[in-house]
Short mmCIF file of C-alpha atoms and ligand atoms in Angstrom, two decimals:
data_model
loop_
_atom_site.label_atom_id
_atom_site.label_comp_id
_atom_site.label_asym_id
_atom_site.label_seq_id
_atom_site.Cartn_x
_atom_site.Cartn_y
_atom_site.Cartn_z
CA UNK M 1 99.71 113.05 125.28
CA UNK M 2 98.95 111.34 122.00
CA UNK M 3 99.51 107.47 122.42
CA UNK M 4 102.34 105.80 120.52
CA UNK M 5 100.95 104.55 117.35
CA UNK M 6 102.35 100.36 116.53
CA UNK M 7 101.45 99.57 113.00
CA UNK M 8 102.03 95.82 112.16
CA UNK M 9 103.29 93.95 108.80
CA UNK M 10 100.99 89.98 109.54
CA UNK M 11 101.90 88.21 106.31
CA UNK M 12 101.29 84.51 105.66
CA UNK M 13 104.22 83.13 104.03
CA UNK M 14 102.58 80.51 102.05
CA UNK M 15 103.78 81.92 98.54
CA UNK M 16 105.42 84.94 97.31
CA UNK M 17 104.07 88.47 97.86
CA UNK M 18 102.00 89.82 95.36
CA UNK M 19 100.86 93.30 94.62
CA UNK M 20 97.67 93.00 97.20
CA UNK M 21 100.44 91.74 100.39
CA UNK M 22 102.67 94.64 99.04
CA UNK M 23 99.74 97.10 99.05
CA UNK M 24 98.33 96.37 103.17
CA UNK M 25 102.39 96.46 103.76
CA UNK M 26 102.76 99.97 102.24
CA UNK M 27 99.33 101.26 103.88
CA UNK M 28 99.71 99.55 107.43
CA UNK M 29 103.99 101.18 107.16
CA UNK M 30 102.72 104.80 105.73
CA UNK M 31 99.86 105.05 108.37
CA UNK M 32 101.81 104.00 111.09
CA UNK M 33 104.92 106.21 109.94
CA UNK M 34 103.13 108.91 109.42
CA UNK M 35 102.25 109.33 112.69
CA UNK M 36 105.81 108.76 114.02
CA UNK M 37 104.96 105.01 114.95
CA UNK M 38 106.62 101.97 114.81
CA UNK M 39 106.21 98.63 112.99
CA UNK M 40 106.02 94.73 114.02
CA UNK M 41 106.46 92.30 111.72
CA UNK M 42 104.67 88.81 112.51
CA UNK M 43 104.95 85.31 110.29
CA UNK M 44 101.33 84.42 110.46
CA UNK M 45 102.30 80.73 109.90
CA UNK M 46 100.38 78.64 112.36
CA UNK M 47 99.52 76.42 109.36
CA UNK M 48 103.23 74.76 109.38
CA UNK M 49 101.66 72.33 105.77
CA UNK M 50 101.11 75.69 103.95
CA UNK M 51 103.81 78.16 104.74
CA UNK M 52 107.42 78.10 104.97
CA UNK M 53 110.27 79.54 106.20
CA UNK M 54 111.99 80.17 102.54
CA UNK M 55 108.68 82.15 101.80
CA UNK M 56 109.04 84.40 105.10
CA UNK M 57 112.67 84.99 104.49
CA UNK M 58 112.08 85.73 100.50
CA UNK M 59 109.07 88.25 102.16
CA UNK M 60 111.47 89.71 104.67
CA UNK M 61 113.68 90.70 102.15
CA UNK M 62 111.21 92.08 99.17
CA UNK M 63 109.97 94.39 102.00
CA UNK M 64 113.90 95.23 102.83
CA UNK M 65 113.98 96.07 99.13
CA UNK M 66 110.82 98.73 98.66
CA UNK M 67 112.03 100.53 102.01
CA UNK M 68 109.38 98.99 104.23
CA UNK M 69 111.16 98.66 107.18
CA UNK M 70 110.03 97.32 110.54
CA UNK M 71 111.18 97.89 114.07
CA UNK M 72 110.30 94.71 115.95
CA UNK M 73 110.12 90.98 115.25
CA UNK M 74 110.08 89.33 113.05
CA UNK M 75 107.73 87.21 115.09
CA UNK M 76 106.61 83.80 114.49
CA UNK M 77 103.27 82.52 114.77
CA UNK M 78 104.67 78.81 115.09
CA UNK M 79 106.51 79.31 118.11
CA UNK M 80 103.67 80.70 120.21
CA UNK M 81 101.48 77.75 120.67
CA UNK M 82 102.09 77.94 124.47
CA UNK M 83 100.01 80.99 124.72
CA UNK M 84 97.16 80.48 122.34
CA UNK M 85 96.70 77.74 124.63
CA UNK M 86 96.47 79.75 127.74
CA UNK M 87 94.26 82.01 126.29
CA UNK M 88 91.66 79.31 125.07
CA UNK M 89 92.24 77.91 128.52
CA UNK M 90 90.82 81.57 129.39
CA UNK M 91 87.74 81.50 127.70
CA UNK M 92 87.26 77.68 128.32
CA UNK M 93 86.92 78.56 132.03
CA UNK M 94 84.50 81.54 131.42
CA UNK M 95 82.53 78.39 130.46
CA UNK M 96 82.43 79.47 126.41
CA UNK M 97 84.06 77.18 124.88
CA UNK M 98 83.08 73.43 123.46
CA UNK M 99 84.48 70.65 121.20
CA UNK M 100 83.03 70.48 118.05
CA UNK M 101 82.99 67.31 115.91
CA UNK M 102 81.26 68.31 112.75
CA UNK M 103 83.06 67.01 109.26
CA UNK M 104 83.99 69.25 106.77
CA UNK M 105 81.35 67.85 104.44
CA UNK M 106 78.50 69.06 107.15
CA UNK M 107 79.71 72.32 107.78
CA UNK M 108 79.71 73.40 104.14
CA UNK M 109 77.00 71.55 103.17
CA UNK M 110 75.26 73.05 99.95
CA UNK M 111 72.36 73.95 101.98
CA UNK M 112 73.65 75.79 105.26
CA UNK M 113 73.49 79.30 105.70
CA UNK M 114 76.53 81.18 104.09
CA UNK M 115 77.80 85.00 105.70
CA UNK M 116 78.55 87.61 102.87
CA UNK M 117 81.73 86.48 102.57
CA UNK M 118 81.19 83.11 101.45
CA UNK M 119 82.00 81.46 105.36
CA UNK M 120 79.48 79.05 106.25
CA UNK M 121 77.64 80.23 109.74
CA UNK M 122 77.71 77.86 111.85
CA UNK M 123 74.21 76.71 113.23
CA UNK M 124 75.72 75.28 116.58
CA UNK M 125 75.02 71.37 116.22
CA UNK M 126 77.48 70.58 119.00
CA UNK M 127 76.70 73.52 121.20
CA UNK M 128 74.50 71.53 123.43
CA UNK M 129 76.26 68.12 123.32
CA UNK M 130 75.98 66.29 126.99
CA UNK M 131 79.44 64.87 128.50
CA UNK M 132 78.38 61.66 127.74
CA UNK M 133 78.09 62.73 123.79
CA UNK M 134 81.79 64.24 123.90
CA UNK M 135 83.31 61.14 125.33
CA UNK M 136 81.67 59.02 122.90
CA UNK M 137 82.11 61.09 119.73
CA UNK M 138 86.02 61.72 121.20
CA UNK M 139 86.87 57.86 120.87
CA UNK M 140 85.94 58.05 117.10
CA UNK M 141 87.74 61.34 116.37
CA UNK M 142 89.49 64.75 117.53
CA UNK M 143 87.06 67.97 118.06
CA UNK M 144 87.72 71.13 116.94
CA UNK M 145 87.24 74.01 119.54
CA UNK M 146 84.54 76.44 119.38
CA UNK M 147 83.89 79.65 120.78
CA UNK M 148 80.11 80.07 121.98
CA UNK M 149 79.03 83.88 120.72
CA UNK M 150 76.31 86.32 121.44
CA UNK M 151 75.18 89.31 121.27
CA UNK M 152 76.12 92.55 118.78
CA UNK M 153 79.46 93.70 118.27
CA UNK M 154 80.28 97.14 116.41
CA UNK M 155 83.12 99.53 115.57
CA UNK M 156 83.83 102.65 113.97
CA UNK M 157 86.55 101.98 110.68
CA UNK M 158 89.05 104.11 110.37
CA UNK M 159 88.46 104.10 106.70
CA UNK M 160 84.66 102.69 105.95
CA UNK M 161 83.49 103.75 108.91
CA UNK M 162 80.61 102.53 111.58
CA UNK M 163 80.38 98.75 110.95
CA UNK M 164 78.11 96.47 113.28
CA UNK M 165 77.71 92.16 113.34
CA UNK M 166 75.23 90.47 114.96
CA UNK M 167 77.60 87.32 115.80
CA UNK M 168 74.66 84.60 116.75
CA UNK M 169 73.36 85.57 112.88
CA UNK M 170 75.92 86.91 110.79
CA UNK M 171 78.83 83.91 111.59
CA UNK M 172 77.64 82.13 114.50
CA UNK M 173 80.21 80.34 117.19
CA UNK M 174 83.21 80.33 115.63
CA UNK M 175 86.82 78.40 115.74
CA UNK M 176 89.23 78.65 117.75
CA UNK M 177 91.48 75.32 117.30
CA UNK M 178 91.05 72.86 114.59
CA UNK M 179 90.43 69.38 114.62
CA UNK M 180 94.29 68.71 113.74
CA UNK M 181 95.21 71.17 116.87
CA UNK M 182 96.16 73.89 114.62
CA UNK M 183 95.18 77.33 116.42
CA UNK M 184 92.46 79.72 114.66
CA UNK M 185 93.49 82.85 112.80
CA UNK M 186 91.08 84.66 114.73
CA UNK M 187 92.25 83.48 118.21
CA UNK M 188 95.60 84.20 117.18
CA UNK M 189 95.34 87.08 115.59
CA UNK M 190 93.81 88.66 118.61
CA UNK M 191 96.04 86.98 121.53
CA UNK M 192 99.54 88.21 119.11
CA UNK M 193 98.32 91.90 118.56
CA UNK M 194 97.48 92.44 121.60
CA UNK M 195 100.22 90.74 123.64
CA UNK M 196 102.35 93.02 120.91
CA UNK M 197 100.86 96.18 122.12
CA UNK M 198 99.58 97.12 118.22
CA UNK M 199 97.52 99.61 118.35
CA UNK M 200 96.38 99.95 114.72
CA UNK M 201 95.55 97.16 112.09
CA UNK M 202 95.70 98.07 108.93
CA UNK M 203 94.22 95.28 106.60
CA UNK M 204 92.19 94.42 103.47
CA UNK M 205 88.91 94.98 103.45
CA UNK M 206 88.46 90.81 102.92
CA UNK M 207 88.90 91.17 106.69
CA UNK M 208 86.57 93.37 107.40
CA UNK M 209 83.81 91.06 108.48
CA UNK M 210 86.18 89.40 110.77
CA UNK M 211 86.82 92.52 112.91
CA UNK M 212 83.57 92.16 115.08
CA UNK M 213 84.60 88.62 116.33
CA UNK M 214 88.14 89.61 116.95
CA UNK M 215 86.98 92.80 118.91
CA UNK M 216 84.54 90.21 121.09
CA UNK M 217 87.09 87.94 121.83
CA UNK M 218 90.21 91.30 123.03
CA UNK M 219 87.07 91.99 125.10
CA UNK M 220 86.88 88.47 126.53
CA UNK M 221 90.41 88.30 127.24
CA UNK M 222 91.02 91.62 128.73
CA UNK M 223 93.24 93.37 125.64
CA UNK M 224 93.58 96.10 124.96
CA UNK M 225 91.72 97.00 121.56
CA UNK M 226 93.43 98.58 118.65
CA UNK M 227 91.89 100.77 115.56
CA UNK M 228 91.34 99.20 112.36
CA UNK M 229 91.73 100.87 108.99
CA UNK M 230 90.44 98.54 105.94
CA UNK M 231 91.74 99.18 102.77
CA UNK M 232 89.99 98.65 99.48
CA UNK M 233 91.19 95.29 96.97
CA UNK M 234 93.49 95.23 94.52
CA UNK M 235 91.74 93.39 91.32
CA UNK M 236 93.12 91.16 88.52
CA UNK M 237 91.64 92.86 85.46
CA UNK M 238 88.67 90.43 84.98
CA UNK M 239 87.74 91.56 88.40
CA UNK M 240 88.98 88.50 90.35
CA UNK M 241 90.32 88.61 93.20
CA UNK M 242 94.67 89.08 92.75
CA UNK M 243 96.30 85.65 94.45
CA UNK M 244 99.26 84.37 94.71
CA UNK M 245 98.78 82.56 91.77
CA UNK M 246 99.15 85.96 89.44
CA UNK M 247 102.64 85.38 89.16
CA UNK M 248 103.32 88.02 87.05
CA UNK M 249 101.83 90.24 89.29
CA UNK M 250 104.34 88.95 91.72
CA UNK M 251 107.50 91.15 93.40
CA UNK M 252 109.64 88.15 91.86
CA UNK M 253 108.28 89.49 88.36
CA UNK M 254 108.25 92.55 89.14
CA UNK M 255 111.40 93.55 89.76
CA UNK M 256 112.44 92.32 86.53
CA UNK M 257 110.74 95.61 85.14
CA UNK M 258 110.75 98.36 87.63
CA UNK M 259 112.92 99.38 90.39
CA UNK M 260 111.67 99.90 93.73
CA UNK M 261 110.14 103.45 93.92
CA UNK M 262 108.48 103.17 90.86
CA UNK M 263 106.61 99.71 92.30
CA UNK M 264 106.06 102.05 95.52
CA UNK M 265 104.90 105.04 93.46
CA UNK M 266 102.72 103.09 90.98
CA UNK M 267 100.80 101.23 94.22
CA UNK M 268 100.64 104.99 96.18
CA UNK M 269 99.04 106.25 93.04
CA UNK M 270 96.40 103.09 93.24
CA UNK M 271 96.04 104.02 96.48
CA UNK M 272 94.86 107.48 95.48
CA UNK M 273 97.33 108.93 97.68
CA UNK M 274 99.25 110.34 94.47
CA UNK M 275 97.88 111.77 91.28
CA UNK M 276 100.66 109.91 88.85
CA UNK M 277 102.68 106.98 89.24
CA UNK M 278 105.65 108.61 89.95
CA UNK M 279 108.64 106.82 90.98
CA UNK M 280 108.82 107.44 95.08
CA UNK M 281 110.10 105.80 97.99
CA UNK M 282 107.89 105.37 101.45
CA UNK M 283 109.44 107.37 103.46
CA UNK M 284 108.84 110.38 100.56
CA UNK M 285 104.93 109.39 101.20
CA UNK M 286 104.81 109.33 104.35
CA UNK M 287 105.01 112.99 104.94
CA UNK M 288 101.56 113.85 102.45
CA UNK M 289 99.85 110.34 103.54
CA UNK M 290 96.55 111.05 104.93
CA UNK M 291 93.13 108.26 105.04
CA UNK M 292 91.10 111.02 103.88
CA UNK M 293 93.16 111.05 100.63
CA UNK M 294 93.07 106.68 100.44
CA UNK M 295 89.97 105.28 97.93
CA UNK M 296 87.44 103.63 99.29
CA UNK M 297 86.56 101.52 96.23
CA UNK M 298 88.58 97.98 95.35
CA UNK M 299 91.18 99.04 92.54
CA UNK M 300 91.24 97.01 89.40
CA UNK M 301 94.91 96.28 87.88
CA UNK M 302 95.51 97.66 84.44
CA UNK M 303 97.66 94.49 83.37
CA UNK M 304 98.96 96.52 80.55
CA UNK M 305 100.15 99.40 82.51
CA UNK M 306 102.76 96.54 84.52
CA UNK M 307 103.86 95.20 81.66
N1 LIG T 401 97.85 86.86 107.86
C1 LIG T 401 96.74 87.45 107.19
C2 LIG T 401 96.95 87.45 105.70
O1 LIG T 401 98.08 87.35 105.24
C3 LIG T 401 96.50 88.88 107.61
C4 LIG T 401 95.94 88.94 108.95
C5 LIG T 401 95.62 90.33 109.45
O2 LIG T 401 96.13 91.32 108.91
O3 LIG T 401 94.88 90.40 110.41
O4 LIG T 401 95.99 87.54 104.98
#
């Protein structure tokens, strides 16, 4: 019997959805529906300062509006401290985790080591600090939490393929809780999917190079690990990366111009799942949608072809 597939929507609400969100959304929804799965939505806003509940609601309804439907949730990141504790409290007794009191200033100091993606690696200053150390350094100010990594961790991409990270090199021990007690995307990332039963991420490829240290920590805790399909970028025409500062490229914007299908249709056709942006709704795409047919490359916008 083939297994159940369970796709996931994992926005952060911290500003309105832009063509990149709407893009993961349609290619997490098609490959899950495709496949006769179903959908979780999850709020990732564990950073309660950045996101808001306005911006999840606004979100829940943009997807209502392109046909993106889900089947579960939606899910709040916010509310599930309890259990990203108890699953730090999991790896803190398999004796890998340890506070860290590094600054902000030291960590991305000019001169340490940076990972491909810009993240500093950290060089594990506090790894070997003695009890007497962490009592003294916790009277002057909260640790983080680290997570001490090792070894080689690799997976096969749905979409790009075999992909492999030496941890202790390529990132280095990473974080699980902040200094202010905020939880880690990674830990929660990892403890939510797999208490949700997903069994497919489908994601930008920014978040590639996170994939090997969330696979090491589902193996730490025992979950069960999904697939992961990357998906190329969508650009801002000068090549930058599209934020949620491109306002224009924004739903909000958006929908001032085109109607529903034809945003659908235009980002299928970016996809390379269609050969013209023709109006069409997901549920239409779904039937064709296939990873064989989805590019590999990041997509640069045409501004003038949205305007
Ligand atoms: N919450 C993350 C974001 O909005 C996505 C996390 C994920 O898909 O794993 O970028």
């Amino acid at each position: 019997m083939t297994q159940n597939v369970v796709g996931r929507f994992a926005p952060t609400p911290s500003g309105s959805m832009h063509l990149g969100n709407l893009f993961s959304c349609l290619l997490a929804w098609l490959s899950a529906r495709s496949r006769g799965g179903r959908v979780i939505l999850r709020m990732e806003n564990l950073d309660t300062q950045r996101t808001s509940v306005e911006y999840a609601e606004q979100l829940m309804r943009d997807l209502d509006f392109l046909g993106l439907s889900w089947d579960e949730g939606p899910y709040w990141q916010s509310e599930r401290g309890g259990y990203y504790q108890e699953c730090l409290d999991k790896l803190a007794a398999q004796g890998l985790v340890y506070p860290c009191f590094c600054s902000r200033a030291e960590l991305h100091a000019a001169d340490a080591p940076h990972a491909s993606d810009g993240d500093y690696i950290y060089q594990g200053r506090c790894r070997g600090l003695s009890e007497a150390e962490i009592a003294e350094k916790s009277r002057e100010r909260a640790p983080a939490m680290r997570l001490r990594v090792s070894g080689t961790v690799g997976f096969r991409d749905l979409h790009y393929g075999w992909q492999e990270q030496d941890l202790p090199r390529d990132c280095g021990d990473f974080l699980l809780r902040r200094s202010d007690g905020v939880f880690a995307y990674q830990l929660a990332v990892v403890a939510d999917d797999g208490a949700m039963g997903v069994t497919q991420v489908v994601r930008g490829r920014d978040l590639l190079s996170s994939t090997p240290r969330q696979l090491y920590l589902y193996r730490l805790l025992g979950l069960p690990e999904p697939e992961f399909a990357h998906i190329p970028m969508l650009l801002a025409d000068d090549g930058r990366r599209l934020s949620k500062r491109d306002a224009d490229m924004g739903l909000e914007s958006l929908k001032e111009r085109f109607s529903a299908e034809e945003i659908v249709g235009r980002l299928a056709w970016l996809a390379g799942l269609t050969d013209r942006p023709e109006a069409a709704s997901p549920r239409e795409l779904a039937a064709g949608f296939s990873w064989d047919r989805v590019r590999k490359e990041d997509v640069k916008l045409d501004r003038s072809s949205w305007s």
